[in-house]
PDB file of C-alpha atoms in Angstrom:
ATOM      1  CA  ALA A   1       0.006  -0.055  -0.030  1.00  0.00           C
ATOM      2  CA  GLY A   2       2.885   2.380   0.698  1.00  0.00           C
ATOM      3  CA  ALA A   3       4.460   1.750  -2.559  1.00  0.00           C
ATOM      4  CA  VAL A   4       1.110   2.286  -4.366  1.00  0.00           C
ATOM      5  CA  LEU A   5       0.834   5.767  -2.520  1.00  0.00           C
ATOM      6  CA  VAL A   6       4.197   6.744  -3.509  1.00  0.00           C
ATOM      7  CA  ILE A   7       3.663   5.773  -7.159  1.00  0.00           C
ATOM      8  CA  LEU A   8       0.329   7.570  -7.288  1.00  0.00           C
ATOM      9  CA  ALA A   9       1.798  10.659  -5.613  1.00  0.00           C
ATOM     10  CA  ARG A  10       4.395  10.805  -8.421  1.00  0.00           C
ATOM     11  CA  SER A  11       1.502  10.537 -10.843  1.00  0.00           C
ATOM     12  CA  SER A  12       3.692   8.727 -13.483  1.00  0.00           C
ATOM     13  CA  VAL A  13       5.784   5.488 -13.352  1.00  0.00           C
ATOM     14  CA  ASP A  14       8.773   5.128 -15.668  1.00  0.00           C
ATOM     15  CA  ILE A  15       9.619   1.460 -16.374  1.00  0.00           C
ATOM     16  CA  ALA A  16      12.898   1.084 -18.081  1.00  0.00           C
ATOM     17  CA  SER A  17      11.738  -2.081 -19.755  1.00  0.00           C
ATOM     18  CA  PRO A  18       9.403  -5.009 -19.287  1.00  0.00           C
ATOM     19  CA  TRP A  19      12.408  -7.066 -18.285  1.00  0.00           C
ATOM     20  CA  ALA A  20      13.223  -4.725 -15.350  1.00  0.00           C
ATOM     21  CA  LEU A  21       9.714  -5.055 -14.065  1.00  0.00           C
ATOM     22  CA  ALA A  22       9.865  -8.788 -14.501  1.00  0.00           C
ATOM     23  CA  PHE A  23      13.073  -9.073 -12.604  1.00  0.00           C
ATOM     24  CA  ALA A  24      11.838  -6.842  -9.852  1.00  0.00           C
ATOM     25  CA  LEU A  25       8.652  -9.010  -9.406  1.00  0.00           C
ATOM     26  CA  LEU A  26      10.908 -12.120  -9.515  1.00  0.00           C
ATOM     27  CA  ALA A  27      13.185 -10.668  -6.932  1.00  0.00           C
ATOM     28  CA  LEU A  28      10.078  -9.961  -4.624  1.00  0.00           C
ATOM     29  CA  ALA A  29       8.692 -13.502  -5.251  1.00  0.00           C
ATOM     30  CA  CYS A  30      12.156 -15.035  -4.395  1.00  0.00           C
ATOM     31  CA  ILE A  31      12.600 -13.044  -1.224  1.00  0.00           C
ATOM     32  CA  THR A  32       9.293 -13.791   0.022  1.00  0.00           C
ATOM     33  CA  GLY A  33       9.752 -17.609  -0.820  1.00  0.00           C
ATOM     34  CA  GLY A  34      12.913 -17.725   0.761  1.00  0.00           C
ATOM     35  CA  THR A  35      11.744 -16.050   4.046  1.00  0.00           C
ATOM     36  CA  LEU A  36       8.719 -18.465   4.066  1.00  0.00           C
ATOM     37  CA  TRP A  37      11.106 -21.484   3.277  1.00  0.00           C
ATOM     38  CA  GLU A  38      13.598 -20.408   5.966  1.00  0.00           C
ATOM     39  CA  LYS A  39      10.768 -20.133   8.567  1.00  0.00           C
ATOM     40  CA  ARG A  40       9.250 -23.497   7.784  1.00  0.00           C
ATOM     41  CA  PHE A  41      12.427 -25.699   6.873  1.00  0.00           C
ATOM     42  CA  GLY A  42      15.593 -23.701   8.015  1.00  0.00           C
ATOM     43  CA  THR A  43      15.485 -24.212  11.650  1.00  0.00           C
ATOM     44  CA  ASP A  44      17.866 -27.125  11.804  1.00  0.00           C
ATOM     45  CA  VAL A  45      20.515 -25.536   9.450  1.00  0.00           C
ATOM     46  CA  HIS A  46      23.384 -23.426  11.067  1.00  0.00           C
ATOM     47  CA  PRO A  47      23.213 -19.804   9.963  1.00  0.00           C
ATOM     48  CA  VAL A  48      26.697 -19.841   8.485  1.00  0.00           C
ATOM     49  CA  THR A  49      25.876 -22.848   6.363  1.00  0.00           C
ATOM     50  CA  ALA A  50      22.606 -21.039   5.239  1.00  0.00           C
ATOM     51  CA  ASN A  51      24.567 -17.960   4.311  1.00  0.00           C
ATOM     52  CA  LEU A  52      27.126 -19.964   2.435  1.00  0.00           C
ATOM     53  CA  VAL A  53      24.445 -21.825   0.341  1.00  0.00           C
ATOM     54  CA  GLN A  54      22.638 -18.570  -0.260  1.00  0.00           C
ATOM     55  CA  TYR A  55      25.818 -16.638  -1.484  1.00  0.00           C
ATOM     56  CA  VAL A  56      27.045 -19.712  -3.618  1.00  0.00           C
ATOM     57  CA  VAL A  57      23.701 -19.913  -5.387  1.00  0.00           C
ATOM     58  CA  GLY A  58      23.637 -16.219  -6.045  1.00  0.00           C
ATOM     59  CA  LEU A  59      27.108 -16.493  -7.358  1.00  0.00           C
ATOM     60  CA  ALA A  60      26.081 -19.219  -9.618  1.00  0.00           C
ATOM     61  CA  VAL A  61      23.149 -17.179 -11.053  1.00  0.00           C
ATOM     62  CA  THR A  62      25.011 -13.802 -11.285  1.00  0.00           C
ATOM     63  CA  ALA A  63      28.445 -14.605 -12.244  1.00  0.00           C
ATOM     64  CA  PRO A  64      27.608 -15.864 -15.795  1.00  0.00           C
ATOM     65  CA  LEU A  65      25.451 -12.578 -16.362  1.00  0.00           C
ATOM     66  CA  ALA A  66      28.304 -10.526 -15.152  1.00  0.00           C
ATOM     67  CA  PHE A  67      30.819 -12.177 -17.463  1.00  0.00           C
ATOM     68  CA  ALA A  68      28.335 -11.810 -20.279  1.00  0.00           C
ATOM     69  CA  LEU A  69      27.311  -8.404 -19.856  1.00  0.00           C
ATOM     70  CA  GLU A  70      29.972  -6.562 -18.120  1.00  0.00           C
ATOM     71  CA  PRO A  71      33.451  -5.378 -19.228  1.00  0.00           C
ATOM     72  CA  MET A  72      34.934  -7.011 -15.962  1.00  0.00           C
ATOM     73  CA  HIS A  73      37.139  -4.136 -15.382  1.00  0.00           C
ATOM     74  CA  VAL A  74      37.446  -2.725 -11.749  1.00  0.00           C
ATOM     75  CA  GLU A  75      39.286   0.407 -10.882  1.00  0.00           C
ATOM     76  CA  TRP A  76      40.218  -0.158  -7.233  1.00  0.00           C
ATOM     77  CA  THR A  77      40.050   2.990  -4.980  1.00  0.00           C
ATOM     78  CA  ALA A  78      39.946   3.550  -1.365  1.00  0.00           C
ATOM     79  CA  GLY A  79      36.175   4.450  -1.553  1.00  0.00           C
ATOM     80  CA  LEU A  80      35.397   1.245  -3.484  1.00  0.00           C
ATOM     81  CA  ALA A  81      37.327  -0.932  -0.884  1.00  0.00           C
ATOM     82  CA  GLY A  82      35.588   0.930   1.965  1.00  0.00           C
ATOM     83  CA  SER A  83      32.258   0.403   0.451  1.00  0.00           C
ATOM     84  CA  LEU A  84      32.857  -3.119  -0.445  1.00  0.00           C
ATOM     85  CA  ALA A  85      34.243  -3.934   3.030  1.00  0.00           C
ATOM     86  CA  TYR A  86      31.005  -2.442   4.477  1.00  0.00           C
ATOM     87  CA  LEU A  87      28.616  -4.124   2.168  1.00  0.00           C
ATOM     88  CA  VAL A  88      30.289  -7.479   2.740  1.00  0.00           C
ATOM     89  CA  THR A  89      30.421  -7.228   6.428  1.00  0.00           C
ATOM     90  CA  CYS A  90      27.335  -5.331   7.586  1.00  0.00           C
ATOM     91  CA  ASN A  91      24.825  -5.838   4.764  1.00  0.00           C
ATOM     92  CA  SER A  92      25.783  -9.498   3.849  1.00  0.00           C
ATOM     93  CA  LEU A  93      27.232 -11.318   6.812  1.00  0.00           C
ATOM     94  CA  ILE A  94      25.692  -9.481   9.785  1.00  0.00           C
ATOM     95  CA  ALA A  95      22.332  -8.456   8.279  1.00  0.00           C
ATOM     96  CA  ILE A  96      21.533 -11.781   6.824  1.00  0.00           C
ATOM     97  CA  SER A  97      22.412 -13.717   9.827  1.00  0.00           C
ATOM     98  CA  LEU A  98      20.203 -11.357  11.934  1.00  0.00           C
ATOM     99  CA  LEU A  99      17.366 -11.721   9.357  1.00  0.00           C
ATOM    100  CA  LEU A 100      17.816 -15.549   9.495  1.00  0.00           C
ATOM    101  CA  ALA A 101      17.722 -15.487  13.255  1.00  0.00           C
ATOM    102  CA  MET A 102      14.721 -13.384  13.483  1.00  0.00           C
ATOM    103  CA  VAL A 103      12.892 -15.483  10.960  1.00  0.00           C
ATOM    104  CA  ARG A 104      13.517 -18.624  12.888  1.00  0.00           C
ATOM    105  CA  TYR A 105      12.649 -17.168  16.392  1.00  0.00           C
ATOM    106  CA  GLY A 106       9.787 -14.806  15.149  1.00  0.00           C
ATOM    107  CA  GLU A 107       6.737 -14.524  13.072  1.00  0.00           C
ATOM    108  CA  ALA A 108       7.808 -14.028   9.266  1.00  0.00           C
ATOM    109  CA  SER A 109       5.275 -11.424   8.708  1.00  0.00           C
ATOM    110  CA  ARG A 110       6.537  -9.211  11.590  1.00  0.00           C
ATOM    111  CA  VAL A 111      10.118  -9.629  10.591  1.00  0.00           C
ATOM    112  CA  SER A 112       9.191  -8.458   6.887  1.00  0.00           C
ATOM    113  CA  ALA A 113       7.566  -5.467   8.477  1.00  0.00           C
ATOM    114  CA  LEU A 114      11.065  -4.433   9.575  1.00  0.00           C
ATOM    115  CA  PHE A 115      11.846  -3.876   5.819  1.00  0.00           C
ATOM    116  CA  PHE A 116       9.797  -0.802   6.038  1.00  0.00           C
ATOM    117  CA  LEU A 117      12.530   0.735   8.065  1.00  0.00           C
ATOM    118  CA  ILE A 118      14.980   0.683   5.228  1.00  0.00           C
ATOM    119  CA  PRO A 119      13.780   3.814   3.427  1.00  0.00           C
ATOM    120  CA  PRO A 120      13.836   6.207   6.451  1.00  0.00           C
ATOM    121  CA  ALA A 121      17.155   4.700   7.509  1.00  0.00           C
ATOM    122  CA  THR A 122      18.532   5.288   3.963  1.00  0.00           C
ATOM    123  CA  ALA A 123      17.329   8.863   4.077  1.00  0.00           C
ATOM    124  CA  LEU A 124      19.038   9.389   7.351  1.00  0.00           C
ATOM    125  CA  ILE A 125      22.320   8.045   6.299  1.00  0.00           C
ATOM    126  CA  ALA A 126      22.011  10.085   2.844  1.00  0.00           C
ATOM    127  CA  LEU A 127      21.468  13.188   5.068  1.00  0.00           C
ATOM    128  CA  VAL A 128      24.551  12.486   7.299  1.00  0.00           C
ATOM    129  CA  VAL A 129      26.915  11.039   4.787  1.00  0.00           C
ATOM    130  CA  LEU A 130      25.952  12.675   1.430  1.00  0.00           C
ATOM    131  CA  GLY A 131      24.179  15.785   2.692  1.00  0.00           C
ATOM    132  CA  GLU A 132      21.007  15.173   0.754  1.00  0.00           C
TER     133      GLU A 132
END
């Protein structure tokens, strides 16, 4: 409902391509299915193992696309290294482990409601870090 209100407030929606919309909907279905699967069947798997399986499957899907569609050239800078370290440590390892723990020991619907905190938290970070 919140997304619909934001889209209606803009009074126009620009979809880059039908493929972009299809992949966005596929991502939504996958994260929903993964959360429900983890709640139902993931209680006997160690979180480190669950993370490892998730990232190996993600790599298997995205690596061929990256090699096919990207130039595979990286200019290593301090900013890139810092961003990468933050994303790997905080977003990947810590956040996903916390998500798995919350899904296992709480209600999946209540855990997914925490995703609504992402936009305001992002806005605060953008204000502090980028001055936006």
